[in-house]
Short mmCIF file of C-alpha atoms in Angstrom, two decimals:
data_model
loop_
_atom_site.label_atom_id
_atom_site.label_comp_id
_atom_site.label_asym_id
_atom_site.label_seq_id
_atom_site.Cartn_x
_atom_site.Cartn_y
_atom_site.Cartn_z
CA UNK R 1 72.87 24.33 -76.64
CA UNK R 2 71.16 21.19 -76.62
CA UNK R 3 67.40 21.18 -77.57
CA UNK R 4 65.03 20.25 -75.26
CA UNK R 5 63.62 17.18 -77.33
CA UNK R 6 66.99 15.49 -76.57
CA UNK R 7 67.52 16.07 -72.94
CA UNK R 8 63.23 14.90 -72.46
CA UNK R 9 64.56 11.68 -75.00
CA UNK R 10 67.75 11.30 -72.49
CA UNK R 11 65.35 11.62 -69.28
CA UNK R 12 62.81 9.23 -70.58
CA UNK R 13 59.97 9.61 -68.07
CA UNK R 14 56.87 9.21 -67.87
CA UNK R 15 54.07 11.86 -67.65
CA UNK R 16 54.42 15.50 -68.49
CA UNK R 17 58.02 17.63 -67.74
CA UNK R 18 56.29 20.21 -65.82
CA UNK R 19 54.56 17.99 -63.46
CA UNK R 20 57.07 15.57 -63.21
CA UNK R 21 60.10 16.51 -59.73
CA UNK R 22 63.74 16.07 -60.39
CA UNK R 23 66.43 16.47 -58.15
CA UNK R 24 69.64 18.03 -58.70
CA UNK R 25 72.75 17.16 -57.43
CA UNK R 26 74.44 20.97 -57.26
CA UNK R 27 78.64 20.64 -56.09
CA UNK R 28 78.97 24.40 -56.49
CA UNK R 29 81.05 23.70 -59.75
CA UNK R 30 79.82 24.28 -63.50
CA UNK R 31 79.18 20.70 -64.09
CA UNK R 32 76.47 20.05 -62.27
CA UNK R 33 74.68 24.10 -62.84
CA UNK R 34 74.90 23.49 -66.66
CA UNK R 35 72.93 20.03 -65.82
CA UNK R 36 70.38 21.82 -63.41
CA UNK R 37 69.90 24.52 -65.98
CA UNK R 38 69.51 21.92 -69.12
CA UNK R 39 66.97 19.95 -67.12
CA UNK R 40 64.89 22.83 -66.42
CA UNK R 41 65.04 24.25 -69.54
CA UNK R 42 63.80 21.41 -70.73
CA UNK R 43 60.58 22.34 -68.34
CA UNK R 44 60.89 19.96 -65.41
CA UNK R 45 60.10 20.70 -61.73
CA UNK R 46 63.89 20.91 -60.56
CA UNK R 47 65.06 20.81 -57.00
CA UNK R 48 68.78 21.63 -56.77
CA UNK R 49 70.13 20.42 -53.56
CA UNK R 50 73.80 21.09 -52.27
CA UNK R 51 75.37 18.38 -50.24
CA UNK R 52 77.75 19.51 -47.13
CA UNK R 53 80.01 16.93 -46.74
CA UNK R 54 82.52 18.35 -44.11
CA UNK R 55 83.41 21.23 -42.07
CA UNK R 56 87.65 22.97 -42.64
CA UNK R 57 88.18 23.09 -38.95
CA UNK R 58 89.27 26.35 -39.96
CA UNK R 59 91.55 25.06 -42.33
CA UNK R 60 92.39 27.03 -45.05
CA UNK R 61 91.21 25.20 -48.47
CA UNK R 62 93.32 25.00 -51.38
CA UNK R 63 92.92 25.96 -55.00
CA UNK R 64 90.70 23.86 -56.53
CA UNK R 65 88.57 21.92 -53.85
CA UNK R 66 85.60 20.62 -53.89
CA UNK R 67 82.72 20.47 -50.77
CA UNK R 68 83.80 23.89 -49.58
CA UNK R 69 81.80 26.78 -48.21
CA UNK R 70 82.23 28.69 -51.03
CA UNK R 71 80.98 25.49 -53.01
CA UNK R 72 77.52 26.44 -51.44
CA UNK R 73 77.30 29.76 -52.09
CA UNK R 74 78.13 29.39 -55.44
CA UNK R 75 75.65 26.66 -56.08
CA UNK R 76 72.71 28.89 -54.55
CA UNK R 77 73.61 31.67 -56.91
CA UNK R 78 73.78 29.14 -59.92
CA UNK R 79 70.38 27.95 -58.33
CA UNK R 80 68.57 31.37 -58.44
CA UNK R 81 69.81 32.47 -61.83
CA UNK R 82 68.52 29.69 -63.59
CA UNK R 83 65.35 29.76 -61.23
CA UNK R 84 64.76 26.99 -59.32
CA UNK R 85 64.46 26.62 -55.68
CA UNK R 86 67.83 25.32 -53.62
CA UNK R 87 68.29 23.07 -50.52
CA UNK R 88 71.31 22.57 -48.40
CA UNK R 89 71.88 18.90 -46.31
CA UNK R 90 74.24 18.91 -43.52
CA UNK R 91 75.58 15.59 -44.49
CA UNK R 92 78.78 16.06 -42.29
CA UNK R 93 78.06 13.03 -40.12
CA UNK R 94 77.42 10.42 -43.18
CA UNK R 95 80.15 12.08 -45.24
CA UNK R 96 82.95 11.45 -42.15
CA UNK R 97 81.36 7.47 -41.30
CA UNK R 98 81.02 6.54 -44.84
CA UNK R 99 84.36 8.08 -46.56
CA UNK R 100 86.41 9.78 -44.32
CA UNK R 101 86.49 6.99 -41.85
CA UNK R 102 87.03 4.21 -44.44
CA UNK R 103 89.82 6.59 -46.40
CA UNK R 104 91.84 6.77 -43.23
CA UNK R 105 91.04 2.47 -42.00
CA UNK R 106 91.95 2.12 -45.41
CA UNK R 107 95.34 3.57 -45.70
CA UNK R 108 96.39 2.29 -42.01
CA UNK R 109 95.90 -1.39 -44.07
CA UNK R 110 98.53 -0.51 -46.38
CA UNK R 111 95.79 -0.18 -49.03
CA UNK R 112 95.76 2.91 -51.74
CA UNK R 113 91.87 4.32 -51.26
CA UNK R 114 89.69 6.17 -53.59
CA UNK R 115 87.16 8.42 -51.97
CA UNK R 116 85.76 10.12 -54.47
CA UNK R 117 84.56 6.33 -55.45
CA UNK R 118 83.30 5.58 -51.89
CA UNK R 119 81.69 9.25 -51.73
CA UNK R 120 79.46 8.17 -54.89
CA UNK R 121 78.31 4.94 -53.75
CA UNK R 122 77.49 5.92 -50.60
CA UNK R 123 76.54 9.12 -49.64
CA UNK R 124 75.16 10.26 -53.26
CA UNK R 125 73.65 7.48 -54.97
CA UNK R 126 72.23 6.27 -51.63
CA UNK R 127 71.73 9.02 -48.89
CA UNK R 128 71.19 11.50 -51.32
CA UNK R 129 69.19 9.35 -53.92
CA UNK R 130 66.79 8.13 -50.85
CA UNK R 131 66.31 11.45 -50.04
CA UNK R 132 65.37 12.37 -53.46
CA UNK R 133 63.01 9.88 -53.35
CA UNK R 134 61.27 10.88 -50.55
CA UNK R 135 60.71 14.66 -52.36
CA UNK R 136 58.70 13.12 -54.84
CA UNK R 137 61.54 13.11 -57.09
CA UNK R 138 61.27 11.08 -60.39
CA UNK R 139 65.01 10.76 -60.98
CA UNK R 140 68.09 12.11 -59.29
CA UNK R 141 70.46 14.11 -61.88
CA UNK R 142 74.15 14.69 -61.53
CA UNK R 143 77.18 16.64 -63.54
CA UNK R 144 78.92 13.48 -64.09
CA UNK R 145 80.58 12.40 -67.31
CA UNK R 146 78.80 9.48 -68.09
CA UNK R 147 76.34 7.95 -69.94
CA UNK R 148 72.96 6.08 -68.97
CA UNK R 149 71.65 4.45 -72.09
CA UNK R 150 68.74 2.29 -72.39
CA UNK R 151 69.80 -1.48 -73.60
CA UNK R 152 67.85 -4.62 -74.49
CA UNK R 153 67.70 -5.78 -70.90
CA UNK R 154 66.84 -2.43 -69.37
CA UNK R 155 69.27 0.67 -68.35
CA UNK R 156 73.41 0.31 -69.38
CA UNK R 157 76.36 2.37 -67.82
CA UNK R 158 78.32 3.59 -70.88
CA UNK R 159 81.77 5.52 -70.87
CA UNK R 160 81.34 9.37 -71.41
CA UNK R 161 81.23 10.09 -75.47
CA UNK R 162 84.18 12.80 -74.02
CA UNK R 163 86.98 9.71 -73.17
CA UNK R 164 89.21 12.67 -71.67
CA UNK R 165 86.73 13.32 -68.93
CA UNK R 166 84.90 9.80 -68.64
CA UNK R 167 83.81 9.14 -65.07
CA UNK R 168 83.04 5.60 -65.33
CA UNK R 169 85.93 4.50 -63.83
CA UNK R 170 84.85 6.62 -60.19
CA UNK R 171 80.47 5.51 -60.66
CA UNK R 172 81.27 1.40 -61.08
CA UNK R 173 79.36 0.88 -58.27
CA UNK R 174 76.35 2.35 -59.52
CA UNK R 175 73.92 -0.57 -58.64
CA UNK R 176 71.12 -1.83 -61.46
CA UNK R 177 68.58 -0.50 -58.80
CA UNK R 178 69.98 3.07 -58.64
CA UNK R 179 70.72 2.95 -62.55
CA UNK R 180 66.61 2.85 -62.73
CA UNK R 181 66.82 6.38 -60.96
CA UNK R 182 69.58 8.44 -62.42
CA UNK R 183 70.56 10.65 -65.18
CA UNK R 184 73.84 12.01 -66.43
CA UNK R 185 72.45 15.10 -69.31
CA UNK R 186 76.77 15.41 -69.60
CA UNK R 187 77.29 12.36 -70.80
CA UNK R 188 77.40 12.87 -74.55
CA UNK R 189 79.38 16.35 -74.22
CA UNK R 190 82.66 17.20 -74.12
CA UNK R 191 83.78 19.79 -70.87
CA UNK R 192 84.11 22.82 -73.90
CA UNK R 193 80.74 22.55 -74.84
CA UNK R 194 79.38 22.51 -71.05
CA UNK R 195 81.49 25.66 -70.53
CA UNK R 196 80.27 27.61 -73.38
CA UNK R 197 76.51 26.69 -72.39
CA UNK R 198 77.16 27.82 -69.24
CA UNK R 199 79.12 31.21 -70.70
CA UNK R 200 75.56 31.34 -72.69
CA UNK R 201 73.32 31.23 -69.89
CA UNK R 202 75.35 33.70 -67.91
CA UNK R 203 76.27 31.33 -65.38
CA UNK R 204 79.33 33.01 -62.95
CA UNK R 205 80.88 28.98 -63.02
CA UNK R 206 81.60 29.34 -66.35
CA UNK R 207 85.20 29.54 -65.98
CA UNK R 208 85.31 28.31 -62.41
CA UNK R 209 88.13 25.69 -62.36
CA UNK R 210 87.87 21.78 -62.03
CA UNK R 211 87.40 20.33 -58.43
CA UNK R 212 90.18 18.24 -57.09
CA UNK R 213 90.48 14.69 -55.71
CA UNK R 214 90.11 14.57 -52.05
CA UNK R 215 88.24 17.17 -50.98
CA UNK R 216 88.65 17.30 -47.39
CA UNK R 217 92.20 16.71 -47.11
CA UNK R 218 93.38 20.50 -45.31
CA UNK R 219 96.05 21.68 -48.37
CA UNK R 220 96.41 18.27 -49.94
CA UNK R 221 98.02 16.51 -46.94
CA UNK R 222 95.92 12.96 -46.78
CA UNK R 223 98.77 11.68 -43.83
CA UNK R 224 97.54 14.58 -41.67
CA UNK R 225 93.86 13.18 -41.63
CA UNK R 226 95.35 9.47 -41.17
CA UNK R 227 97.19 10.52 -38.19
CA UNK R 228 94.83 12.03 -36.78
CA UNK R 229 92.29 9.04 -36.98
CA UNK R 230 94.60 6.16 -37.36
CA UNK R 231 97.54 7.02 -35.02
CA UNK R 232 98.97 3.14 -35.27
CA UNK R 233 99.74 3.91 -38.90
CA UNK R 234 102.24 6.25 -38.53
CA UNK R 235 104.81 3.69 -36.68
CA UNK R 236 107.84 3.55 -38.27
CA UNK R 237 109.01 0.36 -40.00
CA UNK R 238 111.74 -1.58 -41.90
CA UNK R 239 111.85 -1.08 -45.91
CA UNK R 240 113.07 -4.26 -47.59
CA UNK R 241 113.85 -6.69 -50.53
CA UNK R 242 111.91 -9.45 -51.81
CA UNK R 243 114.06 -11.49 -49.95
CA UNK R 244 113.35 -9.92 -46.42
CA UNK R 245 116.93 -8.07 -46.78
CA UNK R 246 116.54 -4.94 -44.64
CA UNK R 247 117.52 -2.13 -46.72
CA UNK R 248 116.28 0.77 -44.58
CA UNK R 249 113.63 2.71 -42.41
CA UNK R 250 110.51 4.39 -42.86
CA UNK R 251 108.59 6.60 -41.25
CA UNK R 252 104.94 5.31 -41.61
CA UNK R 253 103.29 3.02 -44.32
CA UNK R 254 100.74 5.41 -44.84
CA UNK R 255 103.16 7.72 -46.58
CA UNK R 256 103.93 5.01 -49.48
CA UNK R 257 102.09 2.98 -52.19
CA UNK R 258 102.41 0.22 -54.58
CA UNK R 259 104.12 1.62 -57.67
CA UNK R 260 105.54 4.44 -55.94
CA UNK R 261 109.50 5.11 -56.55
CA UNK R 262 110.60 8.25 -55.46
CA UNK R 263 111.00 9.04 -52.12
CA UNK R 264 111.76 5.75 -50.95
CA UNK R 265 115.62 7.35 -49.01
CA UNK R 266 117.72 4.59 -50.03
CA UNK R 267 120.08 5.69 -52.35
CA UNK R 268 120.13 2.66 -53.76
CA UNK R 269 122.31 1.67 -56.68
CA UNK R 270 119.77 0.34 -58.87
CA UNK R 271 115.94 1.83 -59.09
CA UNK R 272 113.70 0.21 -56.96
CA UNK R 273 110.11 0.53 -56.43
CA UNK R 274 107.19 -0.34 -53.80
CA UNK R 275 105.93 -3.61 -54.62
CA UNK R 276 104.10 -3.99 -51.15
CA UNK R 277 103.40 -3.10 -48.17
CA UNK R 278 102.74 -5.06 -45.19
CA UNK R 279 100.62 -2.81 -42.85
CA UNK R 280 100.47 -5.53 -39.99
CA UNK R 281 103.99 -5.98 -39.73
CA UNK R 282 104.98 -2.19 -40.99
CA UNK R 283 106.80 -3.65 -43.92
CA UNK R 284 107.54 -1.50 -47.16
CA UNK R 285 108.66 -4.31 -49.36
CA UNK R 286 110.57 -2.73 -52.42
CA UNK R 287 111.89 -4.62 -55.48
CA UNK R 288 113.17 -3.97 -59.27
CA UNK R 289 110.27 -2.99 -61.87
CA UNK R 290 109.27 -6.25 -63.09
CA UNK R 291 108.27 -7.18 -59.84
CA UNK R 292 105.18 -4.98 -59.85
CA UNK R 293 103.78 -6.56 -63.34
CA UNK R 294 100.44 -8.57 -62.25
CA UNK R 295 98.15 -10.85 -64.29
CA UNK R 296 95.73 -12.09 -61.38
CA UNK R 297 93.52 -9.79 -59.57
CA UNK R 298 90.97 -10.72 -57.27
CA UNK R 299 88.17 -8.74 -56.13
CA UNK R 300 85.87 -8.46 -53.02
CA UNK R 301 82.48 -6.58 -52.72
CA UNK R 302 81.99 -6.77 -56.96
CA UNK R 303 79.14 -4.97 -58.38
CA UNK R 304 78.10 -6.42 -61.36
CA UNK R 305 75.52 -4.47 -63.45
CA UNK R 306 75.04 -7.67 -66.95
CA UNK R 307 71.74 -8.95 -67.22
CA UNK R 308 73.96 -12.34 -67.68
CA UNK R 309 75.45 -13.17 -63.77
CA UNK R 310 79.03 -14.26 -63.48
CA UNK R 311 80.21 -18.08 -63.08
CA UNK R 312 82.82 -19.96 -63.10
CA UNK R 313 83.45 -20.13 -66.43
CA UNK R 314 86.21 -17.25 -67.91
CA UNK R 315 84.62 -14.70 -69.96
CA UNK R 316 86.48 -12.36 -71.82
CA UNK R 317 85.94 -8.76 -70.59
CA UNK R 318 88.11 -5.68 -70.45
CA UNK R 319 89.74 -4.63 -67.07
CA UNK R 320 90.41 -1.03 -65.69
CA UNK R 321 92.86 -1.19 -62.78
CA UNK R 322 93.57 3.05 -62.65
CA UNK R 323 91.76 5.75 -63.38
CA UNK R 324 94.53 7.09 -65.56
CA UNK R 325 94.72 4.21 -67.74
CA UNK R 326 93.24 2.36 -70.39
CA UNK R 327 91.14 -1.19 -70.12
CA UNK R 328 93.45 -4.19 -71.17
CA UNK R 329 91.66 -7.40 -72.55
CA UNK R 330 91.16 -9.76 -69.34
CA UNK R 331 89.30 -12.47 -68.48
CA UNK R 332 86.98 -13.19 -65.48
CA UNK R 333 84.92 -15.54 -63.37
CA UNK R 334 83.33 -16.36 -60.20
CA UNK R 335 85.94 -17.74 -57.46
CA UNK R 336 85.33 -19.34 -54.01
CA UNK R 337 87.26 -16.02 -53.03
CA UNK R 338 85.47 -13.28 -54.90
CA UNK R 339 85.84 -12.62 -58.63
CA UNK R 340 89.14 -13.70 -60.41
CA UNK R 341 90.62 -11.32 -62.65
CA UNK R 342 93.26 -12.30 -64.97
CA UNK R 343 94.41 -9.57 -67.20
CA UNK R 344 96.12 -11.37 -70.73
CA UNK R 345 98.92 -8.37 -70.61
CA UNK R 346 100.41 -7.89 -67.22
CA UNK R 347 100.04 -4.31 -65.58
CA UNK R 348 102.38 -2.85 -62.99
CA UNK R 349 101.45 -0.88 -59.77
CA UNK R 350 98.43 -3.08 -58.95
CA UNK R 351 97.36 -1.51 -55.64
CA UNK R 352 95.34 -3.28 -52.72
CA UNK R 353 92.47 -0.50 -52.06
CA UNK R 354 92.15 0.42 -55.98
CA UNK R 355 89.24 -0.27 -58.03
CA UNK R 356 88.89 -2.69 -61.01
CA UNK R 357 86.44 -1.58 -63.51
CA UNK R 358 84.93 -4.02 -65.81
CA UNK R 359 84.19 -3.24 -69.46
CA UNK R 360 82.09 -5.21 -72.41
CA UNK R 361 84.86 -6.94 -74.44
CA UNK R 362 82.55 -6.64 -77.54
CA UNK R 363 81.47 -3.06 -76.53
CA UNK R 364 84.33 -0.99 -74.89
CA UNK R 365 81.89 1.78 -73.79
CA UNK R 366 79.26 -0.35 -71.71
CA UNK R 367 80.45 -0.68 -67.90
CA UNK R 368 79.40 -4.18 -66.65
CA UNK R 369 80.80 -3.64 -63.00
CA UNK R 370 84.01 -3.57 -61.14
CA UNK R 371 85.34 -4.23 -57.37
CA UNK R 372 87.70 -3.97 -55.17
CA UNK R 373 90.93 -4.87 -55.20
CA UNK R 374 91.86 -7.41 -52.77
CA UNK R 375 95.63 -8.09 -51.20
CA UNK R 376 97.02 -11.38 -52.84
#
């Protein structure tokens, strides 16, 4: 367990724990009920609220979701047996404008969107942080795996000491402002350790399993929600080469992405993969696997969290461009377009829609920022 000195040193506010309101964040998962409980412990006025995000229609859920009813329940009962009182905010109507809307415009552009991303900035460290606020809240806490720490030039965004479950890449556009207001206790952990504090505090979430991706997509089927908003997007189309050679038919962009090779229904000879799609003109444009290596990136609405602004002149950074994978050494600077990205070791399945996270080249932990990634 970790002692209470350390989470009061991770806090780091001002005035005395028990007179001093913090909000928690409660998903219904163990995450953020080991955070709740470590906060408290540590003897701080905590307010666990519970955010629901969308209603099932009816809909069955599957295995593993996230935002469901049961999500609720479970995060009262984590609520009351670690003692501290627990609100519920019908967010539906935020949740569908802010992320569900955009998911679905976003796909119908032939773009690859990530909502957990958009559900962060948006509705959690804005709605939800405002409304914190407005309790009297000191700070706003979440279960995520990553790490606040304080720097020369004020708060940083560091990678979770845990790199298997390191959130950074989903909380990049965590603003400086909002970085003033919240804490991650998880950060330094790894997920065993938050399990077995939970199993120690008798928490029922202990062996709950992981939320998935996409919460509100009815059994995993993101075209369903598409169609239903987006109609347009599931036209049917022409698949071709780089040269504009017609090579088949497809059904709907919406069911492909850059990168993607199966499922294409060619049978061609050779393997080819999605290398772009061309929502306006319902164009899958497939080509060998060279074709998807990239070096330039450019990205629109960049948050950038450095004390030292960007420019025109290259500085040498490292660049995420998937959750799944690593940083690569890059360089960057300020465009007439947006932010320039150009990555010194080409990556492949560079997706319009994706994010591009931004590391310190000289320390690979601290986040400086990230974007979107913008159709070339």
């Amino acid at each position: 367990m970790i002692a209470t000195d350390e989470i009061r040193t991770l806090m780091n506010l001002p005035g005395e724990p028990a007179r001093t309101r913090v909000v928690v964040a409660m998903s219904g998962g163990v995450d953020s009920a080991v955070a709740a409980a470590l906060v408290a412990r540590a003897g701080y006025d905590v307010v666990g609220i519970t955010l629901q995000l969308y209603s099932s229609d009816g809909q069955p859920k599957r295995k593993g979701s996230c935002c469901a009813g049961q999500d609720i329940y479970d995060a009262k009962a984590a609520a009351e047996r670690i003692g501290i009182p627990h609100y519920v905010l019908d967010y539906t109507a935020r949740f569908r404008a802010s992320v569900i809307d955009d998911f679905a415009a976003s796909y119908a552009r032939g773009e690859t969107p990530i909502p957990c991303v958009r559900c962060n900035e948006t509705v959690k460290f804005h709605d939800l942080l405002n409304a914190a606020k407005d309790m009297g809240a000191a700070a706003l806490v979440t279960g995520h795996y990553i790490r606040r720490l304080e720097g020369a030039r004020g708060p940083e965004l560091h990678r979770a000491a845990d790199a298997s479950r390191d959130q950074s890449y989903f909380l990049f556009a965590t603003t400086r402002e909002q970085l003033d207001f919240v804490r991650f206790p998880l950060g330094g952990l790894p997920k065993s350790e938050t399990r077995a504090i939970a199993a120690e505090l008798d928490l029922d979430l202990a062996t709950k399993p992981d939320s998935q991706d996409i919460c509100f997509v009815p059994q995993g089927r993101y075209t369903d929600i598409v169609q239903k908003l987006k109609p347009g997007a599931i036209e049917g189309g022409e698949i071709v080469d780089l040269s504009g050679r017609v090579l088949g038919r497809h059904d709907g962009v919406i069911n492909f992405t850059v990168g993607q090779r199966k499922g294409l229904g060619l049978g061609h000879h050779e393997q080819l993969f999605v290398i772009k799609i061309d929502a306006e003109a319902r164009q899958v444009v497939v080509g060998p696997r060279e074709a998807l290596a990239t070096r330039r990136i450019f990205l629109r609405d960049m948050n950038w969290l450095d004390a030292e602004a960007l420019s025109a002149s290259p500085r040498s950074v490292l660049a995420r461009v998937r959750s799944t994978r690593e940083p690569v050494r890059a360089e960057i600077r300020a465009a007439e377009s947006g932010v320039e990205v150009v990555l010194l070791s080409p990556e492949e399945g560079v997706a319009p829609g994706q994010a591009c996270v931004l590391y310190d080249a000289a320390d690979s932990s601290r986040v400086l920022g990230g974007g979107w990634i913008a159709k070339g």
